[in-house]
mmCIF file of C-alpha atoms in Angstrom:
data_model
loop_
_atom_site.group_PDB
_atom_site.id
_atom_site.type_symbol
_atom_site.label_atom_id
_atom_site.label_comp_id
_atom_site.label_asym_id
_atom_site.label_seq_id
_atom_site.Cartn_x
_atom_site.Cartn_y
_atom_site.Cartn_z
ATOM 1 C CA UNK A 1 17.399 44.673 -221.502
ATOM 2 C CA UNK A 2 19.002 45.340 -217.936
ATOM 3 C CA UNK A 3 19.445 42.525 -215.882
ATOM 4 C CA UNK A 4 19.139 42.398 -212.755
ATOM 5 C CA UNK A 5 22.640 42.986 -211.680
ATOM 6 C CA UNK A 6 22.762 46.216 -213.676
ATOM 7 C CA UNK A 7 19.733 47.510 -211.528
ATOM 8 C CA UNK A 8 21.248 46.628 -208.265
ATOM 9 C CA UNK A 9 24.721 48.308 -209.565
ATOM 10 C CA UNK A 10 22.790 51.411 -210.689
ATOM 11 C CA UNK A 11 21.303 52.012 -207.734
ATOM 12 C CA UNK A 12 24.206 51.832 -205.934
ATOM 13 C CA UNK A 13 25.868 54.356 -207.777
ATOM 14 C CA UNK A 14 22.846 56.687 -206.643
ATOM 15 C CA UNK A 15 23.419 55.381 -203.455
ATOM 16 C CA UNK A 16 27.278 56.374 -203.459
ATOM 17 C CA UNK A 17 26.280 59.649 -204.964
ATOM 18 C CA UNK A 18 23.716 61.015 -202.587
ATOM 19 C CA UNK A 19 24.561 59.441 -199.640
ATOM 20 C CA UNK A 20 28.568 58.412 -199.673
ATOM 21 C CA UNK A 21 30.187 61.379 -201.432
ATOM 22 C CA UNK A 22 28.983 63.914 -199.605
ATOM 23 C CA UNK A 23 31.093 62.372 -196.153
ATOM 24 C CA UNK A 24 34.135 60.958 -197.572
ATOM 25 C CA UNK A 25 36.077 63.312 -196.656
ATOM 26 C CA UNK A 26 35.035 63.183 -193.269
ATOM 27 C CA UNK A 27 35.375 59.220 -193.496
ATOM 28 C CA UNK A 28 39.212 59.705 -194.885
ATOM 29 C CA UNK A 29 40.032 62.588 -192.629
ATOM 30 C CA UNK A 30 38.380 62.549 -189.521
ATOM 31 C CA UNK A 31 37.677 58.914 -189.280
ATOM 32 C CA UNK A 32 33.540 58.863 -189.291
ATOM 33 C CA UNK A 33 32.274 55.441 -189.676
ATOM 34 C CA UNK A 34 29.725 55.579 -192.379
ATOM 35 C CA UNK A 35 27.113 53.823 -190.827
ATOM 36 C CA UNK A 36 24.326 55.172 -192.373
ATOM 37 C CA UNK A 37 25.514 54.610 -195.713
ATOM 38 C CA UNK A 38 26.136 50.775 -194.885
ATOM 39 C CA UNK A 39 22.545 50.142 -193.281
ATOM 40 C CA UNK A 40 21.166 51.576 -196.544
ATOM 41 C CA UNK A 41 23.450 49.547 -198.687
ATOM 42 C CA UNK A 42 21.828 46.039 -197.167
ATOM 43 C CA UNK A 43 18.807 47.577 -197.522
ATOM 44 C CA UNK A 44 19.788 47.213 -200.587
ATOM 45 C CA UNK A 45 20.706 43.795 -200.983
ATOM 46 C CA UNK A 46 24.414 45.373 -200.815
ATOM 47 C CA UNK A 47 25.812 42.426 -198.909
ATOM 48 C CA UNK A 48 23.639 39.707 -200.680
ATOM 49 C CA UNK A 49 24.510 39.592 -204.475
ATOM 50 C CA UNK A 50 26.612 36.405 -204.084
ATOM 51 C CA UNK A 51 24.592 34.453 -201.872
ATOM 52 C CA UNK A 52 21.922 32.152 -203.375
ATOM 53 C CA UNK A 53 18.583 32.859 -202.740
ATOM 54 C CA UNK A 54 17.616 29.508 -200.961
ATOM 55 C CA UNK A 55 19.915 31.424 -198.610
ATOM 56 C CA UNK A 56 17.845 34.498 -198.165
ATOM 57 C CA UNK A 57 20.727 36.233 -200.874
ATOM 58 C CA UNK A 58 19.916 37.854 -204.099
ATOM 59 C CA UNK A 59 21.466 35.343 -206.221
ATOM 60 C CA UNK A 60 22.854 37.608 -208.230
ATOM 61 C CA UNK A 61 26.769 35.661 -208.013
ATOM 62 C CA UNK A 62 30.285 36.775 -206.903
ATOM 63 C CA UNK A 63 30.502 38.821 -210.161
ATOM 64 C CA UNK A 64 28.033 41.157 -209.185
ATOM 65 C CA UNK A 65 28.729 41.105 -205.313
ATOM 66 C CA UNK A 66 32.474 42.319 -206.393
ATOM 67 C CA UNK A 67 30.931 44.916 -208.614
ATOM 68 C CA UNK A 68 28.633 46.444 -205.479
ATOM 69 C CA UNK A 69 32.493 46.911 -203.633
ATOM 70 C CA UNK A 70 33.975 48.352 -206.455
ATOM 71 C CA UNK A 71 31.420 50.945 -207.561
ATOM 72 C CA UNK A 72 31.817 51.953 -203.381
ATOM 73 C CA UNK A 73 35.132 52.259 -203.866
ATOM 74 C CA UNK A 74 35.379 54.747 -206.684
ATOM 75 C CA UNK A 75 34.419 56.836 -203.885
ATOM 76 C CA UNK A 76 35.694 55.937 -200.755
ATOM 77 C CA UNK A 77 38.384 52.876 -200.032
ATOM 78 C CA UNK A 78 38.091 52.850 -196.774
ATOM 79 C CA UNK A 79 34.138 52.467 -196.882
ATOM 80 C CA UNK A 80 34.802 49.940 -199.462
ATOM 81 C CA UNK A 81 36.997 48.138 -197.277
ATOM 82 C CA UNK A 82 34.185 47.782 -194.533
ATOM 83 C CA UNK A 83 31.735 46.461 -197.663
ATOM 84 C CA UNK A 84 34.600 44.103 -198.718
ATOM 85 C CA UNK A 85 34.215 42.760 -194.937
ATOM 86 C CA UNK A 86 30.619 42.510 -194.342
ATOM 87 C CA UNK A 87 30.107 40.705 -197.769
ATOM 88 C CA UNK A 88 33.340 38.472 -196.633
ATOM 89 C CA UNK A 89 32.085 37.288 -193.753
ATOM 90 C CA UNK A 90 28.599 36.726 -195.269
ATOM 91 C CA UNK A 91 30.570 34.221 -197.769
ATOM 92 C CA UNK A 92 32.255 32.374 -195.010
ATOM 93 C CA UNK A 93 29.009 32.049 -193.331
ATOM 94 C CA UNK A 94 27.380 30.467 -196.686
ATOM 95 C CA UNK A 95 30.471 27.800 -196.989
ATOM 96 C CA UNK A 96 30.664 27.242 -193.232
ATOM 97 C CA UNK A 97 30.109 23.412 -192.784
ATOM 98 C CA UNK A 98 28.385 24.304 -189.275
ATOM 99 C CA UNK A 99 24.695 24.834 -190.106
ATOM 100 C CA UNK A 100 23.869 26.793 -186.493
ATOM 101 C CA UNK A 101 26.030 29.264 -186.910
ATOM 102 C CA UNK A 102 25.399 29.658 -190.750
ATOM 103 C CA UNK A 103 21.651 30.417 -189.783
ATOM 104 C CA UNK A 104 21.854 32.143 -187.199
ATOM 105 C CA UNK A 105 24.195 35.129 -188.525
ATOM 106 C CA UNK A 106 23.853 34.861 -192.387
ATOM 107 C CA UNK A 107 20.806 36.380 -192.396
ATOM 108 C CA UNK A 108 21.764 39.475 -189.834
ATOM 109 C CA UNK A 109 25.161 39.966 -191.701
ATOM 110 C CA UNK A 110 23.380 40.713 -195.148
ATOM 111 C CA UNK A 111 20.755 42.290 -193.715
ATOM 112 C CA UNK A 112 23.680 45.024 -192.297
ATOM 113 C CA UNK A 113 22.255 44.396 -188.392
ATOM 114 C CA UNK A 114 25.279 42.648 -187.800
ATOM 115 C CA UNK A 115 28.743 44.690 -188.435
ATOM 116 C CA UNK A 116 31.655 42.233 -189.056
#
């Protein structure tokens, strides 16, 4: 039986393959920032996996969050790099001792309406 890690992971692999591969090498060569492929990928739940869902995340743990960058990166490093950001600054946000700022831009950061 899947869990639900392995859903999130296959879909983005269809999300890498219809959307991502077709502009990497505009992303590598001409330096396009992929933003349409990132809003989709918090759409999603892209940016989430590791954050609890008390926390508006999908619970899903670091595991799974690490597995989301690395499936983006068998196609495109430099897009992986920007997923490796957004979901690093959502993790600082969760462990932040300062409750404000934790909810006011956790929420935007997974959601992909905040770039980091």
């Amino acid at each position: 039986m899947p869990t639900h890690s392995e859903g999130l992971l296959k879909t983005v692999r269809a999300l890498v393959k219809s959307d991502l591969a077709p502009i990497t090498g505009e992303i590598d060569q001409q330096g396009r920032y992929p933003v349409e492929f990132l809003l989709r990928l918090a759409e999603l739940g892209g940016y989430a996996a590791a954050v609890p869902v008390d926390q508006g995340g999908t619970g899903l743990g670091l595991a799974a969050q690490i597995d989301v960058i690395t499936e983006v990166g068998r196609e495109c490093g430099s897009t992986a790099f920007l997923v490796w950001c957004q979901t690093t600054c959502a993790h600082y946000l969760l462990h932040s001792p300062n409750a404000d700022v934790r909810t006011r831009y956790l929420p935007a950061i997974m959601r992909g309406e905040l770039p980091a």
